[in-house]
mmCIF file of C-alpha atoms and ligand atoms in Angstrom:
data_model
loop_
_atom_site.group_PDB
_atom_site.id
_atom_site.type_symbol
_atom_site.label_atom_id
_atom_site.label_comp_id
_atom_site.label_asym_id
_atom_site.label_seq_id
_atom_site.Cartn_x
_atom_site.Cartn_y
_atom_site.Cartn_z
ATOM 1 C CA UNK A 612 -34.124 1.317 40.570
ATOM 2 C CA UNK A 613 -31.812 -1.554 39.758
ATOM 3 C CA UNK A 614 -28.492 -1.007 37.969
ATOM 4 C CA UNK A 615 -26.988 -3.741 35.853
ATOM 5 C CA UNK A 616 -23.190 -3.906 35.987
ATOM 6 C CA UNK A 617 -21.276 -2.327 33.122
ATOM 7 C CA UNK A 618 -19.246 -4.940 31.246
ATOM 8 C CA UNK A 619 -16.672 -2.804 29.422
ATOM 9 C CA UNK A 620 -12.941 -3.244 29.977
ATOM 10 C CA UNK A 621 -11.248 -0.029 31.159
ATOM 11 C CA UNK A 622 -7.797 -1.171 30.053
ATOM 12 C CA UNK A 623 -8.719 -2.364 26.588
ATOM 13 C CA UNK A 624 -7.402 -0.202 23.737
ATOM 14 C CA UNK A 625 -8.456 -0.338 20.127
ATOM 15 C CA UNK A 626 -6.590 -2.758 17.880
ATOM 16 C CA UNK A 627 -3.710 -1.470 15.784
ATOM 17 C CA UNK A 628 -5.149 -0.462 12.391
ATOM 18 C CA UNK A 629 -4.538 -2.645 9.340
ATOM 19 C CA UNK A 630 -2.252 -0.131 7.591
ATOM 20 C CA UNK A 631 -0.028 -0.040 10.666
ATOM 21 C CA UNK A 632 -0.058 -3.833 10.890
ATOM 22 C CA UNK A 633 1.031 -4.156 7.236
ATOM 23 C CA UNK A 634 3.823 -1.637 7.790
ATOM 24 C CA UNK A 635 4.989 -3.675 10.801
ATOM 25 C CA UNK A 636 4.807 -6.913 8.824
ATOM 26 C CA UNK A 637 6.918 -5.357 6.060
ATOM 27 C CA UNK A 638 9.543 -4.348 8.602
ATOM 28 C CA UNK A 639 9.589 -7.879 10.015
ATOM 29 C CA UNK A 640 9.791 -9.442 6.530
ATOM 30 C CA UNK A 641 12.791 -7.248 5.758
ATOM 31 C CA UNK A 642 14.538 -8.234 8.982
ATOM 32 C CA UNK A 643 15.590 -4.576 9.268
ATOM 33 C CA UNK A 644 14.202 -3.705 12.682
ATOM 34 C CA UNK A 645 17.005 -1.405 13.804
ATOM 35 C CA UNK A 646 16.558 2.223 12.769
ATOM 36 C CA UNK A 647 20.059 2.412 11.250
ATOM 37 C CA UNK A 648 19.724 -0.889 9.397
ATOM 38 C CA UNK A 649 17.686 0.425 6.449
ATOM 39 C CA UNK A 650 19.408 0.541 3.018
ATOM 40 C CA UNK A 651 21.294 3.825 2.674
ATOM 41 C CA UNK A 652 18.883 5.197 0.037
ATOM 42 C CA UNK A 653 15.815 4.506 2.200
ATOM 43 C CA UNK A 654 14.576 6.566 5.138
ATOM 44 C CA UNK A 655 13.801 4.498 8.212
ATOM 45 C CA UNK A 656 10.333 4.617 9.712
ATOM 46 C CA UNK A 657 11.924 6.113 12.827
ATOM 47 C CA UNK A 658 13.279 9.063 10.880
ATOM 48 C CA UNK A 659 10.003 9.483 8.973
ATOM 49 C CA UNK A 660 8.179 9.521 12.284
ATOM 50 C CA UNK A 661 10.555 12.181 13.614
ATOM 51 C CA UNK A 662 9.947 14.376 10.575
ATOM 52 C CA UNK A 663 6.182 13.886 10.794
ATOM 53 C CA UNK A 664 6.010 14.589 14.536
ATOM 54 C CA UNK A 665 8.222 17.679 14.256
ATOM 55 C CA UNK A 666 5.835 18.908 11.565
ATOM 56 C CA UNK A 667 2.795 18.044 13.690
ATOM 57 C CA UNK A 668 4.067 20.024 16.681
ATOM 58 C CA UNK A 669 5.496 22.758 14.468
ATOM 59 C CA UNK A 670 8.987 22.278 15.920
ATOM 60 C CA UNK A 671 12.305 22.096 14.083
ATOM 61 C CA UNK A 672 13.603 18.915 15.684
ATOM 62 C CA UNK A 673 12.344 15.610 16.981
ATOM 63 C CA UNK A 674 13.930 12.477 18.424
ATOM 64 C CA UNK A 675 12.178 9.105 18.716
ATOM 65 C CA UNK A 676 13.298 7.008 21.686
ATOM 66 C CA UNK A 677 12.348 4.091 23.910
ATOM 67 C CA UNK A 678 9.857 5.607 26.371
ATOM 68 C CA UNK A 679 8.370 8.786 27.766
ATOM 69 C CA UNK A 680 10.427 8.344 30.920
ATOM 70 C CA UNK A 681 13.589 7.976 28.847
ATOM 71 C CA UNK A 682 12.623 11.092 26.850
ATOM 72 C CA UNK A 683 12.408 13.184 30.043
ATOM 73 C CA UNK A 684 15.631 11.769 31.455
ATOM 74 C CA UNK A 685 17.561 12.427 28.241
ATOM 75 C CA UNK A 686 15.975 15.871 27.860
ATOM 76 C CA UNK A 687 17.196 16.877 31.331
ATOM 77 C CA UNK A 688 20.708 15.632 30.537
ATOM 78 C CA UNK A 689 20.813 17.250 27.104
ATOM 79 C CA UNK A 690 19.600 20.486 28.704
ATOM 80 C CA UNK A 691 22.667 20.506 30.932
ATOM 81 C CA UNK A 692 21.280 19.475 34.313
ATOM 82 C CA UNK A 693 24.172 19.022 36.717
ATOM 83 C CA UNK A 694 24.320 16.165 39.264
ATOM 84 C CA UNK A 695 22.521 17.098 42.476
ATOM 85 C CA UNK A 696 20.715 20.080 40.967
ATOM 86 C CA UNK A 697 17.117 20.755 41.921
ATOM 87 C CA UNK A 698 14.386 20.056 39.394
ATOM 88 C CA UNK A 699 10.976 21.420 40.315
ATOM 89 C CA UNK A 700 8.008 19.327 39.293
ATOM 90 C CA UNK A 701 4.317 18.855 40.099
ATOM 91 C CA UNK A 702 3.519 16.963 43.301
ATOM 92 C CA UNK A 703 0.546 15.480 41.450
ATOM 93 C CA UNK A 704 2.148 13.399 38.738
ATOM 94 C CA UNK A 705 3.065 9.822 37.902
ATOM 95 C CA UNK A 706 6.105 7.918 39.185
ATOM 96 C CA UNK A 707 8.125 8.070 35.900
ATOM 97 C CA UNK A 708 8.470 11.852 36.345
ATOM 98 C CA UNK A 709 10.447 11.885 39.621
ATOM 99 C CA UNK A 710 12.083 8.703 38.271
ATOM 100 C CA UNK A 711 13.388 10.548 35.208
ATOM 101 C CA UNK A 712 14.771 13.361 37.381
ATOM 102 C CA UNK A 713 16.594 10.880 39.607
ATOM 103 C CA UNK A 714 17.867 8.995 36.538
ATOM 104 C CA UNK A 715 19.343 12.272 35.269
ATOM 105 C CA UNK A 716 21.053 12.733 38.692
ATOM 106 C CA UNK A 717 18.760 15.597 39.652
ATOM 107 C CA UNK A 718 16.832 16.078 42.872
ATOM 108 C CA UNK A 719 13.051 16.422 42.477
ATOM 109 C CA UNK A 720 11.381 19.122 44.556
ATOM 110 C CA UNK A 721 7.601 18.976 44.426
ATOM 111 C CA UNK A 722 5.317 21.939 43.842
ATOM 112 C CA UNK A 723 1.743 22.003 45.112
ATOM 113 C CA UNK A 724 -1.235 21.403 42.829
ATOM 114 C CA UNK A 725 -4.488 23.342 42.682
ATOM 115 C CA UNK A 726 -8.043 21.998 42.847
ATOM 116 C CA UNK A 727 -8.030 22.265 39.062
ATOM 117 C CA UNK A 728 -5.184 19.709 39.093
ATOM 118 C CA UNK A 729 -2.509 21.989 37.660
ATOM 119 C CA UNK A 730 0.698 23.270 39.203
ATOM 120 C CA UNK A 731 0.119 25.998 41.804
ATOM 121 C CA UNK A 732 1.827 29.094 40.396
ATOM 122 C CA UNK A 733 2.113 30.782 43.810
ATOM 123 C CA UNK A 734 3.925 27.812 45.296
ATOM 124 C CA UNK A 735 6.034 27.565 42.134
ATOM 125 C CA UNK A 736 7.070 31.185 42.558
ATOM 126 C CA UNK A 737 7.959 30.571 46.225
ATOM 127 C CA UNK A 738 10.013 27.504 45.331
ATOM 128 C CA UNK A 739 11.774 29.121 42.369
ATOM 129 C CA UNK A 740 12.755 31.821 44.763
ATOM 130 C CA UNK A 741 13.700 29.640 47.770
ATOM 131 C CA UNK A 742 15.590 26.910 45.845
ATOM 132 C CA UNK A 743 17.070 29.008 43.031
ATOM 133 C CA UNK A 744 16.152 26.094 40.736
ATOM 134 C CA UNK A 745 16.985 26.482 37.045
ATOM 135 C CA UNK A 746 14.615 23.721 35.936
ATOM 136 C CA UNK A 747 10.925 22.953 35.844
ATOM 137 C CA UNK A 748 9.813 19.569 34.532
ATOM 138 C CA UNK A 749 6.143 20.452 34.135
ATOM 139 C CA UNK A 750 3.800 17.491 34.118
ATOM 140 C CA UNK A 751 0.522 18.108 32.313
ATOM 141 C CA UNK A 752 -0.817 15.378 34.557
ATOM 142 C CA UNK A 753 -4.050 13.745 33.380
ATOM 143 C CA UNK A 754 -4.178 16.261 30.547
ATOM 144 C CA UNK A 755 -4.676 19.406 32.648
ATOM 145 C CA UNK A 756 -2.770 22.447 31.402
ATOM 146 C CA UNK A 757 -1.914 25.363 33.665
ATOM 147 C CA UNK A 758 -2.225 28.919 32.291
ATOM 148 C CA UNK A 759 0.794 28.634 29.997
ATOM 149 C CA UNK A 760 1.081 32.386 29.464
ATOM 150 C CA UNK A 761 1.316 33.030 33.207
ATOM 151 C CA UNK A 762 3.705 30.093 33.621
ATOM 152 C CA UNK A 763 6.145 31.137 30.908
ATOM 153 C CA UNK A 764 6.144 34.717 32.179
ATOM 154 C CA UNK A 765 6.945 33.514 35.698
ATOM 155 C CA UNK A 766 9.726 31.219 34.494
ATOM 156 C CA UNK A 767 11.368 33.887 32.404
ATOM 157 C CA UNK A 768 11.349 36.235 35.393
ATOM 158 C CA UNK A 769 13.456 33.630 37.238
ATOM 159 C CA UNK A 770 15.427 32.610 34.125
ATOM 160 C CA UNK A 771 14.320 29.023 34.710
ATOM 161 C CA UNK A 772 14.048 26.454 31.904
ATOM 162 C CA UNK A 773 10.929 24.551 31.030
ATOM 163 C CA UNK A 774 10.703 20.924 29.929
ATOM 164 C CA UNK A 775 7.173 19.625 29.443
ATOM 165 C CA UNK A 776 5.919 16.140 30.234
ATOM 166 C CA UNK A 777 3.211 15.705 27.621
ATOM 167 C CA UNK A 778 2.396 12.041 28.269
ATOM 168 C CA UNK A 779 -1.284 12.987 28.653
ATOM 169 C CA UNK A 780 -1.381 15.996 26.331
ATOM 170 C CA UNK A 781 -0.262 14.732 22.952
ATOM 171 C CA UNK A 782 -2.451 16.803 20.628
ATOM 172 C CA UNK A 783 -3.604 19.289 23.318
ATOM 173 C CA UNK A 784 -3.257 23.031 22.865
ATOM 174 C CA UNK A 785 -3.213 26.151 25.002
ATOM 175 C CA UNK A 786 -4.862 28.709 22.715
ATOM 176 C CA UNK A 787 -3.136 28.004 19.395
ATOM 177 C CA UNK A 788 0.087 26.483 20.694
ATOM 178 C CA UNK A 789 0.527 22.771 21.076
ATOM 179 C CA UNK A 790 1.560 21.318 24.389
ATOM 180 C CA UNK A 791 5.256 20.514 24.310
ATOM 181 C CA UNK A 792 6.183 23.716 22.493
ATOM 182 C CA UNK A 793 6.382 26.251 25.341
ATOM 183 C CA UNK A 794 9.891 25.686 26.618
ATOM 184 C CA UNK A 795 13.201 24.113 25.749
ATOM 185 C CA UNK A 796 11.650 20.708 25.058
ATOM 186 C CA UNK A 797 8.463 18.672 25.070
ATOM 187 C CA UNK A 798 8.490 14.966 25.958
ATOM 188 C CA UNK A 799 5.819 12.523 24.806
ATOM 189 C CA UNK A 800 5.046 8.880 25.453
ATOM 190 C CA UNK A 801 3.643 6.309 23.025
ATOM 191 C CA UNK A 802 3.101 3.709 25.716
ATOM 192 C CA UNK A 803 -0.126 1.727 25.329
ATOM 193 C CA UNK A 804 -2.296 3.940 27.585
ATOM 194 C CA UNK A 805 -1.352 7.235 25.921
ATOM 195 C CA UNK A 806 -2.661 8.844 22.721
ATOM 196 C CA UNK A 807 -0.644 6.727 20.298
ATOM 197 C CA UNK A 808 0.153 3.117 21.075
ATOM 198 C CA UNK A 809 3.391 1.310 20.332
ATOM 199 C CA UNK A 810 3.539 -0.610 23.625
ATOM 200 C CA UNK A 811 6.449 1.546 24.754
ATOM 201 C CA UNK A 812 8.020 4.573 23.090
ATOM 202 C CA UNK A 813 8.896 8.231 23.469
ATOM 203 C CA UNK A 814 9.364 11.433 21.457
ATOM 204 C CA UNK A 815 11.211 14.673 22.258
ATOM 205 C CA UNK A 816 10.634 17.908 20.340
ATOM 206 C CA UNK A 817 12.618 21.149 20.475
ATOM 207 C CA UNK A 818 13.725 24.164 18.461
ATOM 208 C CA UNK A 819 17.127 24.242 20.148
ATOM 209 C CA UNK A 820 19.764 22.758 17.805
ATOM 210 C CA UNK A 821 22.462 22.163 20.408
ATOM 211 C CA UNK A 822 20.008 20.586 22.837
ATOM 212 C CA UNK A 823 18.655 18.257 20.156
ATOM 213 C CA UNK A 824 22.112 17.280 18.901
ATOM 214 C CA UNK A 825 23.011 16.248 22.447
ATOM 215 C CA UNK A 826 19.743 14.365 22.912
ATOM 216 C CA UNK A 827 20.318 12.466 19.661
ATOM 217 C CA UNK A 828 23.879 11.562 20.678
ATOM 218 C CA UNK A 829 22.715 10.519 24.155
ATOM 219 C CA UNK A 830 20.059 8.265 22.622
ATOM 220 C CA UNK A 831 22.832 6.176 21.081
ATOM 221 C CA UNK A 832 23.166 7.440 17.528
ATOM 222 C CA UNK A 833 26.825 6.409 17.114
ATOM 223 C CA UNK A 834 28.071 8.472 14.142
ATOM 224 C CA UNK A 835 24.830 7.896 12.231
ATOM 225 C CA UNK A 836 23.011 11.041 13.288
ATOM 226 C CA UNK A 837 22.747 12.172 9.660
ATOM 227 C CA UNK A 838 20.126 9.421 9.287
ATOM 228 C CA UNK A 839 17.685 11.260 11.537
ATOM 229 C CA UNK A 840 14.507 12.743 10.113
ATOM 230 C CA UNK A 841 14.361 16.002 12.084
ATOM 231 C CA UNK A 842 17.904 16.658 13.321
ATOM 232 C CA UNK A 843 20.024 19.819 13.400
ATOM 233 C CA UNK A 844 22.787 20.443 10.836
ATOM 234 C CA UNK A 845 25.799 18.152 10.946
ATOM 235 C CA UNK A 846 28.242 20.799 12.150
ATOM 236 C CA UNK A 847 26.273 21.232 15.386
ATOM 237 C CA UNK A 848 27.308 17.701 16.330
ATOM 238 C CA UNK A 849 31.016 18.283 15.675
ATOM 239 C CA UNK A 850 31.999 19.703 19.014
ATOM 240 C CA UNK A 851 29.681 17.451 20.975
ATOM 241 C CA UNK A 852 30.124 13.800 20.147
ATOM 242 C CA UNK A 853 33.420 13.289 21.953
ATOM 243 C CA UNK A 854 31.910 14.434 25.247
ATOM 244 C CA UNK A 855 28.495 12.844 25.075
ATOM 245 C CA UNK A 856 27.943 9.337 26.433
ATOM 246 C CA UNK A 857 25.824 6.808 24.557
ATOM 247 C CA UNK A 858 22.790 6.072 26.777
ATOM 248 C CA UNK A 859 21.356 3.613 24.273
ATOM 249 C CA UNK A 860 17.619 4.290 24.013
ATOM 250 C CA UNK A 861 16.758 4.435 20.312
ATOM 251 C CA UNK A 862 13.304 3.706 18.984
ATOM 252 C CA UNK A 863 13.237 0.660 16.717
ATOM 253 C CA UNK A 864 11.675 0.668 13.258
ATOM 254 C CA UNK A 865 8.928 -1.747 14.177
ATOM 255 C CA UNK A 866 7.415 0.660 16.662
ATOM 256 C CA UNK A 867 7.971 3.645 14.397
ATOM 257 C CA UNK A 868 6.186 1.776 11.590
ATOM 258 C CA UNK A 869 3.038 1.358 13.656
ATOM 259 C CA UNK A 870 3.161 4.921 14.999
ATOM 260 C CA UNK A 871 3.358 6.749 11.663
ATOM 261 C CA UNK A 872 -0.173 5.808 10.538
ATOM 262 C CA UNK A 873 -1.472 6.531 14.061
ATOM 263 C CA UNK A 874 -0.210 10.090 13.848
ATOM 264 C CA UNK A 875 -2.334 10.543 10.727
ATOM 265 C CA UNK A 876 -5.478 9.534 12.642
ATOM 266 C CA UNK A 877 -4.605 11.276 15.930
ATOM 267 C CA UNK A 878 -6.964 14.235 15.415
ATOM 268 C CA UNK A 879 -9.860 11.941 14.615
ATOM 269 C CA UNK A 880 -9.180 10.022 17.828
ATOM 270 C CA UNK A 881 -8.918 13.240 19.840
ATOM 271 C CA UNK A 882 -12.405 14.177 18.639
ATOM 272 C CA UNK A 883 -13.686 10.729 19.618
ATOM 273 C CA UNK A 884 -12.083 10.986 23.084
ATOM 274 C CA UNK A 885 -13.627 14.382 23.655
ATOM 275 C CA UNK A 886 -17.073 13.186 22.630
ATOM 276 C CA UNK A 887 -16.789 10.443 25.268
ATOM 277 C CA UNK A 888 -15.360 12.804 27.882
ATOM 278 C CA UNK A 889 -18.259 15.217 27.341
ATOM 279 C CA UNK A 890 -20.732 12.383 27.834
ATOM 280 C CA UNK A 891 -19.242 11.399 31.209
ATOM 281 C CA UNK A 892 -18.786 15.014 32.264
ATOM 282 C CA UNK A 893 -22.344 15.983 31.322
ATOM 283 C CA UNK A 894 -23.634 13.258 33.623
ATOM 284 C CA UNK A 895 -21.472 14.222 36.592
ATOM 285 C CA UNK A 896 -21.106 17.970 36.509
ATOM 286 C CA UNK A 897 -24.483 18.921 37.942
ATOM 287 C CA UNK A 898 -24.285 16.718 40.998
ATOM 288 C CA UNK A 899 -23.769 19.010 43.957
ATOM 289 C CA UNK A 900 -21.450 16.549 45.732
ATOM 290 C CA UNK A 901 -19.082 16.239 42.781
ATOM 291 C CA UNK A 902 -16.435 18.881 42.081
ATOM 292 C CA UNK A 903 -15.045 18.864 38.554
ATOM 293 C CA UNK A 904 -11.806 20.696 37.776
ATOM 294 C CA UNK A 905 -12.425 23.964 35.925
ATOM 295 C CA UNK A 906 -11.073 23.878 32.386
ATOM 296 C CA UNK A 907 -10.363 27.316 30.890
ATOM 297 C CA UNK A 908 -11.447 28.122 27.325
ATOM 298 C CA UNK A 909 -7.804 28.434 26.293
ATOM 299 C CA UNK A 910 -7.210 24.786 27.142
ATOM 300 C CA UNK A 911 -7.981 22.463 24.233
ATOM 301 C CA UNK A 912 -7.531 19.161 25.985
ATOM 302 C CA UNK A 913 -7.753 15.514 25.014
ATOM 303 C CA UNK A 914 -10.347 13.793 27.184
ATOM 304 C CA UNK A 915 -8.686 10.397 27.441
ATOM 305 C CA UNK A 916 -9.388 10.319 31.189
ATOM 306 C CA UNK A 917 -11.603 12.196 33.621
ATOM 307 C CA UNK A 918 -11.041 13.375 37.198
ATOM 308 C CA UNK A 919 -13.403 14.578 39.886
ATOM 309 C CA UNK A 920 -13.441 15.126 43.637
ATOM 310 C CA UNK A 921 -16.070 14.457 46.261
ATOM 311 C CA UNK A 922 -14.934 17.006 48.840
ATOM 312 C CA UNK A 923 -17.297 15.914 51.630
ATOM 313 C CA UNK A 924 -16.232 12.258 51.659
ATOM 314 C CA UNK A 925 -14.221 10.663 54.450
ATOM 315 C CA UNK A 926 -11.506 8.139 53.566
ATOM 316 C CA UNK A 927 -13.884 5.289 54.438
ATOM 317 C CA UNK A 928 -16.539 6.713 52.155
ATOM 318 C CA UNK A 929 -13.967 7.015 49.351
ATOM 319 C CA UNK A 930 -13.065 3.348 49.798
ATOM 320 C CA UNK A 931 -16.691 2.323 49.792
ATOM 321 C CA UNK A 932 -17.454 4.469 46.763
ATOM 322 C CA UNK A 933 -14.652 2.894 44.710
ATOM 323 C CA UNK A 934 -15.748 -0.590 45.795
ATOM 324 C CA UNK A 935 -19.407 -0.020 44.951
ATOM 325 C CA UNK A 936 -18.554 1.446 41.557
ATOM 326 C CA UNK A 937 -16.270 -1.535 40.895
ATOM 327 C CA UNK A 938 -19.113 -3.916 41.834
ATOM 328 C CA UNK A 939 -21.105 -2.269 39.054
ATOM 329 C CA UNK A 940 -18.200 -2.578 36.599
ATOM 330 C CA UNK A 941 -16.924 1.025 36.825
ATOM 331 C CA UNK A 942 -13.206 1.160 37.517
ATOM 332 C CA UNK A 943 -12.191 4.292 39.386
ATOM 333 C CA UNK A 944 -8.775 5.079 40.749
ATOM 334 C CA UNK A 945 -8.486 6.922 44.004
ATOM 335 C CA UNK A 946 -5.389 8.977 44.758
ATOM 336 C CA UNK A 947 -6.035 9.017 48.512
ATOM 337 C CA UNK A 948 -4.907 5.481 49.347
ATOM 338 C CA UNK A 949 -2.061 5.086 51.786
ATOM 339 C CA UNK A 950 -0.485 2.320 49.666
ATOM 340 C CA UNK A 951 0.131 2.470 45.918
ATOM 341 C CA UNK A 952 -2.248 0.341 43.819
ATOM 342 C CA UNK A 953 -1.685 -0.364 40.118
ATOM 343 C CA UNK A 954 -0.374 2.785 38.417
ATOM 344 C CA UNK A 955 -1.564 5.067 41.192
ATOM 345 C CA UNK A 956 1.157 6.185 43.568
ATOM 346 C CA UNK A 957 1.688 9.625 45.093
ATOM 347 C CA UNK A 958 4.634 11.655 46.306
ATOM 348 C CA UNK A 959 4.327 9.880 49.694
ATOM 349 C CA UNK A 960 5.427 6.660 48.025
ATOM 350 C CA UNK A 961 8.540 8.037 46.314
ATOM 351 C CA UNK A 962 11.004 7.420 49.123
ATOM 352 C CA UNK A 963 14.032 7.991 46.863
ATOM 353 C CA UNK A 964 13.156 11.715 46.682
ATOM 354 C CA UNK A 965 13.611 14.245 49.502
ATOM 355 C CA UNK A 966 9.801 14.335 49.731
ATOM 356 C CA UNK A 967 8.235 17.489 51.027
ATOM 357 C CA UNK A 968 5.328 18.903 52.931
ATOM 358 C CA UNK A 969 2.468 19.411 50.502
ATOM 359 C CA UNK A 970 -0.712 19.927 52.511
ATOM 360 C CA UNK A 971 -2.735 21.474 49.675
ATOM 361 C CA UNK A 972 -1.953 18.671 47.260
ATOM 362 C CA UNK A 973 -2.628 16.058 49.941
ATOM 363 C CA UNK A 974 -6.029 17.557 50.659
ATOM 364 C CA UNK A 975 -6.905 17.365 46.983
ATOM 365 C CA UNK A 976 -5.547 13.863 46.373
ATOM 366 C CA UNK A 977 -7.370 12.552 49.448
ATOM 367 C CA UNK A 978 -10.703 12.882 47.630
ATOM 368 C CA UNK A 979 -9.659 12.689 43.998
ATOM 369 C CA UNK A 980 -11.000 10.026 41.652
ATOM 370 C CA UNK A 981 -9.785 9.218 38.192
ATOM 371 C CA UNK A 982 -11.208 7.186 35.365
ATOM 372 C CA UNK A 983 -9.737 6.146 32.035
ATOM 373 C CA UNK A 984 -11.871 6.643 28.942
ATOM 374 C CA UNK A 985 -10.752 4.070 26.383
ATOM 375 C CA UNK A 986 -11.881 4.511 22.779
ATOM 376 C CA UNK A 987 -13.289 0.994 22.874
ATOM 377 C CA UNK A 988 -16.215 2.494 24.863
ATOM 378 C CA UNK A 989 -19.114 3.967 22.918
ATOM 379 C CA UNK A 990 -20.658 7.327 23.797
ATOM 380 C CA UNK A 991 -23.650 5.485 25.241
ATOM 381 C CA UNK A 992 -21.277 3.393 27.390
ATOM 382 C CA UNK A 993 -20.006 6.711 28.745
ATOM 383 C CA UNK A 994 -23.564 7.883 29.507
ATOM 384 C CA UNK A 995 -24.126 4.625 31.305
ATOM 385 C CA UNK A 996 -20.932 4.952 33.344
ATOM 386 C CA UNK A 997 -21.892 8.381 34.630
ATOM 387 C CA UNK A 998 -25.355 7.061 35.528
ATOM 388 C CA UNK A 999 -23.765 4.254 37.550
ATOM 389 C CA UNK A 1000 -21.508 6.704 39.388
ATOM 390 C CA UNK A 1001 -24.502 8.882 40.274
ATOM 391 C CA UNK A 1002 -26.503 5.818 41.279
ATOM 392 C CA UNK A 1003 -23.761 4.752 43.716
ATOM 393 C CA UNK A 1004 -23.527 8.258 45.139
ATOM 394 C CA UNK A 1005 -27.284 8.407 45.674
ATOM 395 C CA UNK A 1006 -27.261 5.036 47.424
ATOM 396 C CA UNK A 1007 -24.484 6.171 49.719
ATOM 397 C CA UNK A 1008 -26.437 9.287 50.625
ATOM 398 C CA UNK A 1009 -29.684 7.392 51.170
ATOM 399 C CA UNK A 1010 -28.603 3.974 52.406
ATOM 400 C CA UNK A 1011 -32.166 3.183 53.501
ATOM 401 C CA UNK A 1012 -33.452 3.290 49.893
ATOM 402 C CA UNK A 1013 -34.439 -0.200 48.781
ATOM 403 C CA UNK A 1014 -32.830 -1.691 45.670
HETATM 404 C C1 PLP B 1272 3.124 7.409 31.226
HETATM 405 C C2 PLP B 1272 3.634 8.645 31.803
HETATM 406 C C3 PLP B 1272 4.954 9.027 31.639
HETATM 407 C C4 PLP B 1272 6.054 8.158 31.107
HETATM 408 O O1 PLP B 1272 5.817 7.456 30.013
HETATM 409 P P1 PLP B 1272 6.469 6.016 29.745
HETATM 410 O O2 PLP B 1272 6.480 5.998 28.261
HETATM 411 O O3 PLP B 1272 5.574 5.013 30.377
HETATM 412 O O4 PLP B 1272 7.841 6.022 30.324
HETATM 413 C C5 PLP B 1272 5.329 10.258 32.103
HETATM 414 N N1 PLP B 1272 4.466 11.073 32.714
HETATM 415 C C6 PLP B 1272 3.187 10.739 32.921
HETATM 416 C C7 PLP B 1272 2.299 11.714 33.601
HETATM 417 C C8 PLP B 1272 2.733 9.505 32.487
HETATM 418 O O5 PLP B 1272 1.471 9.152 32.709
#
């Protein structure tokens, strides 16, 4: 059997839709790119986006800002994190998460991950108890959601606060509740590789009026917070603005203009992602060498990427596997490398944190592969990709087989 290389581009997103392009062009024609620069009788796109996203997540308040990392940093500050305080977070996450904690003057302490790629609730309980931490910045890394009922029960037992990193779970639900709605705040990213694309961008949602007033002030609202689309009542701000620094990180109207129409088509895209995810998963899940994370029925995820482990592989075999897949056009990331490559770094590479000993997570990451599923791939592309992965695996098991 001969396999032809796959030609698709794993980093290519769909173009911005025409309605979003016209909205952006209108903003540029008007010259009014700053969110507070719209005529006083006109709502800015940024404030319309805030109202629409608050509605979408069923939350009272929303703030649009410059990035997902900024959203998490500002959320921690608005929540009242004190300098030097511990913030627990998943050991398996992306670099902007510990970065946001450090930016907010907190100290990240990593919690182990399970083979299903979610935070390990036993280790979380141990660390809540041993550190006395008041904060969990929970990363729904690669779209995997932990049992949110068990998590919120555990946190309330320790009176710890939850902030969710929903960079990979915009539109996901646990039972009927949307990700980002389980704790004090949910933080989202609209960076190009996430579920809505404005190049860079972030959103924070919350039901807590005081928290959101502080977040809005921190984002650099000057005294123009009444121009926000999903903000608390004016009097909430009264006691706060004198004491809250301006950390300038507003979303501009150009980005908001292209995001608003994308929110309207988000559900349609989620369905398309899941169709593609199912195609890749169906190909891989019956191979006895491949271990897929278990996904509970309560988790309604967005399959914009897929992860799997090959538990029997050595590090050399992992390297060879990634190389052979790449030769056939299939771009896998491997979390077991000793040096960071592209977007893939691990807690070992975050030398600005106290680090930690995380043997369970390390064992998992050592054999964990990850693949993006861009919407520019068709479902049959996804079938093809899983065939190539299985082809490579078979060749590695039976190296004597002739091509
Ligand atoms: C992308 C990402 C972020 C941060 O988003 P930016 O908008 O790029 O700052 C946070 N957490 C995870 C898991 C991410 O993948």
